Amino acid sequence: MVKLVRAVVLVVVVVVVVIVMAVVVVVVVVKVVGVVEVVVVVVVVVVVVVVVVVVVVVLVVVVVVVVVVLVVVVLVVVVVVVGLH
C-alpha cells in the first residue's frame, strides 16, 4: 500500500512538472511568435496533459483492481484452506 501511495505521488509530481514546463513553453512561444501559433501550442499541450492524466488514472485503476483481486483471491484461499481443516 505504501508503494502504491508513493507511485501515485510520483505520478502527480510528474504531471505537475509537465504542466509547469508546458506553461513555460507557452510563455516563451508567446514572446517569440504570434497568438495564433500560441493557440495551436496550447491546444496541443492541453491534449497531451489530458492524455497523460487519462493514462495515469487508468494505471491507478488497474493497480487498484489488481490489488483488490489479489486480496479477494487470498481471502478465498484462506477460507477454503481453513474450511478444509
Coordinates of N, CA and C in Angstrom, one line a residue:
M1 N 0.8 -1.2 0.0 CA 0.0 0.0 0.0 C 0.9 1.3 0.0
V2 N 2.0 1.2 0.7 CA 2.9 2.4 0.8 C 3.5 2.6 -0.6
K3 N 3.8 1.5 -1.3 CA 4.4 1.7 -2.6 C 3.4 2.3 -3.6
L4 N 2.1 1.9 -3.4 CA 1.0 2.4 -4.3 C 0.9 3.9 -4.0
V5 N 0.9 4.3 -2.8 CA 0.8 5.8 -2.4 C 2.0 6.5 -3.0
R6 N 3.2 5.9 -2.9 CA 4.4 6.6 -3.4 C 4.3 6.7 -4.9
A7 N 3.8 5.7 -5.6 CA 3.7 5.7 -7.0 C 2.7 6.8 -7.5
V8 N 1.6 6.9 -6.8 CA 0.6 7.9 -7.1 C 1.2 9.3 -6.9
V9 N 1.9 9.5 -5.8 CA 2.5 10.8 -5.5 C 3.5 11.1 -6.6
L10 N 4.3 10.1 -7.0 CA 5.3 10.4 -8.0 C 4.6 10.8 -9.3
V11 N 3.6 10.1 -9.7 CA 2.8 10.4 -10.9 C 2.3 11.8 -10.9
V12 N 1.7 12.2 -9.7 CA 1.2 13.5 -9.6 C 2.3 14.6 -9.7
V13 N 3.4 14.3 -9.1 CA 4.5 15.2 -9.3 C 5.0 15.4 -10.7
V14 N 5.1 14.2 -11.4 CA 5.4 14.3 -12.8 C 4.4 15.1 -13.6
V15 N 3.2 14.9 -13.4 CA 2.1 15.6 -14.1 C 2.2 17.1 -13.8
V16 N 2.5 17.5 -12.6 CA 2.6 18.9 -12.2 C 3.8 19.5 -12.9
V17 N 4.9 18.8 -12.9 CA 6.1 19.2 -13.6 C 5.9 19.4 -15.1
V18 N 5.2 18.5 -15.7 CA 4.9 18.6 -17.1 C 4.0 19.8 -17.4
I19 N 3.0 20.0 -16.6 CA 2.1 21.2 -16.7 C 2.9 22.5 -16.6
V20 N 3.8 22.6 -15.6 CA 4.6 23.8 -15.4 C 5.5 24.0 -16.6
M21 N 6.2 22.9 -17.1 CA 7.0 23.0 -18.3 C 6.2 23.5 -19.5
A22 N 5.0 23.0 -19.6 CA 4.1 23.4 -20.7 C 3.8 24.9 -20.6
V23 N 3.5 25.4 -19.4 CA 3.2 26.8 -19.2 C 4.4 27.7 -19.6
V24 N 5.6 27.2 -19.2 CA 6.9 28.0 -19.5 C 7.0 28.0 -21.0
V25 N 6.8 26.9 -21.7 CA 7.0 26.8 -23.1 C 6.0 27.8 -23.8
V26 N 4.7 27.8 -23.3 CA 3.7 28.7 -23.9 C 4.1 30.1 -23.7
V27 N 4.6 30.5 -22.5 CA 5.1 31.9 -22.3 C 6.2 32.3 -23.2
V28 N 7.2 31.4 -23.4 CA 8.3 31.6 -24.3 C 7.8 31.8 -25.7
V29 N 6.9 30.9 -26.1 CA 6.4 30.9 -27.5 C 5.6 32.2 -27.8
V30 N 4.8 32.7 -26.8 CA 4.1 33.9 -26.9 C 5.0 35.1 -27.2
K31 N 6.2 35.1 -26.6 CA 7.1 36.2 -26.8 C 7.8 36.1 -28.1
V32 N 8.0 34.9 -28.6 CA 8.7 34.7 -29.8 C 7.9 34.8 -31.1
V33 N 6.7 34.2 -31.0 CA 5.8 34.1 -32.2 C 4.5 34.8 -31.9
G34 N 3.5 34.7 -32.8 CA 2.2 35.3 -32.6 C 1.2 34.5 -31.8
V35 N 0.0 35.1 -31.7 CA -1.0 34.5 -30.9 C -1.6 33.2 -31.5
V36 N -1.7 33.2 -32.8 CA -2.3 32.0 -33.5 C -1.5 30.8 -33.2
E37 N -0.2 30.9 -33.3 CA 0.7 29.8 -33.1 C 0.6 29.4 -31.6
V38 N 0.4 30.3 -30.7 CA 0.3 30.0 -29.3 C -1.0 29.2 -29.0
V39 N -2.1 29.6 -29.7 CA -3.3 28.8 -29.5 C -3.1 27.4 -30.0
V40 N -2.4 27.2 -31.1 CA -2.1 25.8 -31.5 C -1.3 25.1 -30.5
V41 N -0.3 25.7 -30.0 CA 0.6 25.1 -28.9 C -0.2 24.8 -27.7
V42 N -1.1 25.7 -27.3 CA -1.9 25.5 -26.1 C -2.8 24.3 -26.3
V43 N -3.4 24.2 -27.4 CA -4.3 23.0 -27.7 C -3.5 21.7 -27.6
V44 N -2.3 21.7 -28.3 CA -1.5 20.5 -28.2 C -1.1 20.2 -26.8
V45 N -0.7 21.2 -26.0 CA -0.3 20.9 -24.6 C -1.5 20.4 -23.8
V46 N -2.7 21.0 -24.0 CA -3.8 20.5 -23.3 C -4.2 19.1 -23.6
V47 N -4.1 18.8 -24.9 CA -4.3 17.4 -25.3 C -3.3 16.4 -24.7
V48 N -2.0 16.8 -24.7 CA -1.0 16.0 -24.1 C -1.3 15.8 -22.6
V49 N -1.6 16.9 -21.9 CA -1.8 16.8 -20.5 C -3.0 15.9 -20.2
V50 N -4.1 16.0 -21.0 CA -5.3 15.2 -20.8 C -5.0 13.7 -21.0
V51 N -4.2 13.4 -22.1 CA -3.8 12.1 -22.4 C -3.0 11.5 -21.2
V52 N -2.0 12.3 -20.7 CA -1.2 11.9 -19.6 C -2.1 11.6 -18.3
V53 N -3.0 12.5 -18.1 CA -3.9 12.3 -16.9 C -4.7 11.0 -17.1
V54 N -5.3 10.8 -18.3 CA -6.1 9.7 -18.5 C -5.3 8.4 -18.3
V55 N -4.1 8.4 -18.9 CA -3.2 7.2 -18.7 C -2.9 7.0 -17.2
V56 N -2.6 8.0 -16.5 CA -2.3 7.9 -15.1 C -3.5 7.3 -14.3
V57 N -4.7 7.8 -14.6 CA -5.9 7.4 -14.0 C -6.1 5.9 -14.3
V58 N -6.0 5.5 -15.6 CA -6.2 4.1 -16.0 C -5.2 3.2 -15.2
L59 N -3.9 3.7 -15.2 CA -2.9 2.9 -14.4 C -3.3 2.7 -13.0
V60 N -3.7 3.8 -12.3 CA -4.1 3.7 -10.9 C -5.3 2.7 -10.7
V61 N -6.2 2.9 -11.6 CA -7.4 2.0 -11.6 C -7.0 0.5 -11.7
V62 N -6.1 0.3 -12.7 CA -5.6 -1.1 -12.9 C -4.9 -1.6 -11.7
V63 N -4.1 -0.8 -11.1 CA -3.3 -1.2 -9.9 C -4.3 -1.5 -8.8
V64 N -5.3 -0.7 -8.6 CA -6.3 -0.9 -7.5 C -7.1 -2.2 -7.8
V65 N -7.5 -2.4 -9.0 CA -8.2 -3.6 -9.4 C -7.4 -4.8 -9.1
V66 N -6.1 -4.8 -9.5 CA -5.2 -5.9 -9.3 C -5.1 -6.2 -7.8
V67 N -4.9 -5.1 -7.0 CA -4.7 -5.3 -5.6 C -6.0 -5.9 -5.0
V68 N -7.2 -5.4 -5.4 CA -8.5 -5.9 -4.9 C -8.6 -7.4 -5.2
V69 N -8.3 -7.7 -6.5 CA -8.4 -9.1 -6.9 C -7.5 -10.0 -6.1
L70 N -6.3 -9.6 -5.9 CA -5.3 -10.4 -5.2 C -5.8 -10.6 -3.7
V71 N -6.4 -9.5 -3.1 CA -6.9 -9.7 -1.7 C -8.0 -10.6 -1.7
V72 N -8.9 -10.6 -2.7 CA -10.1 -11.5 -2.7 C -9.6 -12.9 -2.9
V73 N -8.6 -13.1 -3.8 CA -8.1 -14.5 -4.1 C -7.4 -15.0 -2.8
V74 N -6.7 -14.2 -2.1 CA -6.0 -14.6 -0.9 C -7.1 -15.0 0.2
L75 N -8.1 -14.1 0.3 CA -9.2 -14.4 1.3 C -9.9 -15.7 0.9
V76 N -10.2 -15.9 -0.3 CA -10.9 -17.2 -0.8 C -10.0 -18.4 -0.4
V77 N -8.7 -18.3 -0.7 CA -7.8 -19.4 -0.5 C -7.7 -19.7 1.0
V78 N -7.7 -18.6 1.8 CA -7.6 -18.8 3.3 C -8.9 -19.4 3.8
V79 N -10.0 -19.0 3.3 CA -11.3 -19.6 3.7 C -11.4 -21.0 3.3
V80 N -11.0 -21.4 2.1 CA -11.0 -22.8 1.6 C -10.1 -23.6 2.5
V81 N -8.8 -23.1 2.7 CA -7.9 -23.9 3.5 C -8.4 -24.1 4.9
V82 N -8.9 -23.0 5.5 CA -9.4 -23.2 6.9 C -10.6 -24.1 6.9
G83 N -11.4 -24.0 5.9 CA -12.6 -24.8 5.8 C -12.3 -26.3 5.6
L84 N -11.2 -26.6 4.9 CA -10.8 -28.0 4.7 C -10.2 -28.6 6.0
H85 N -9.6 -27.7 6.9 CA -9.0 -28.3 8.1 C -10.0 -28.1 9.2

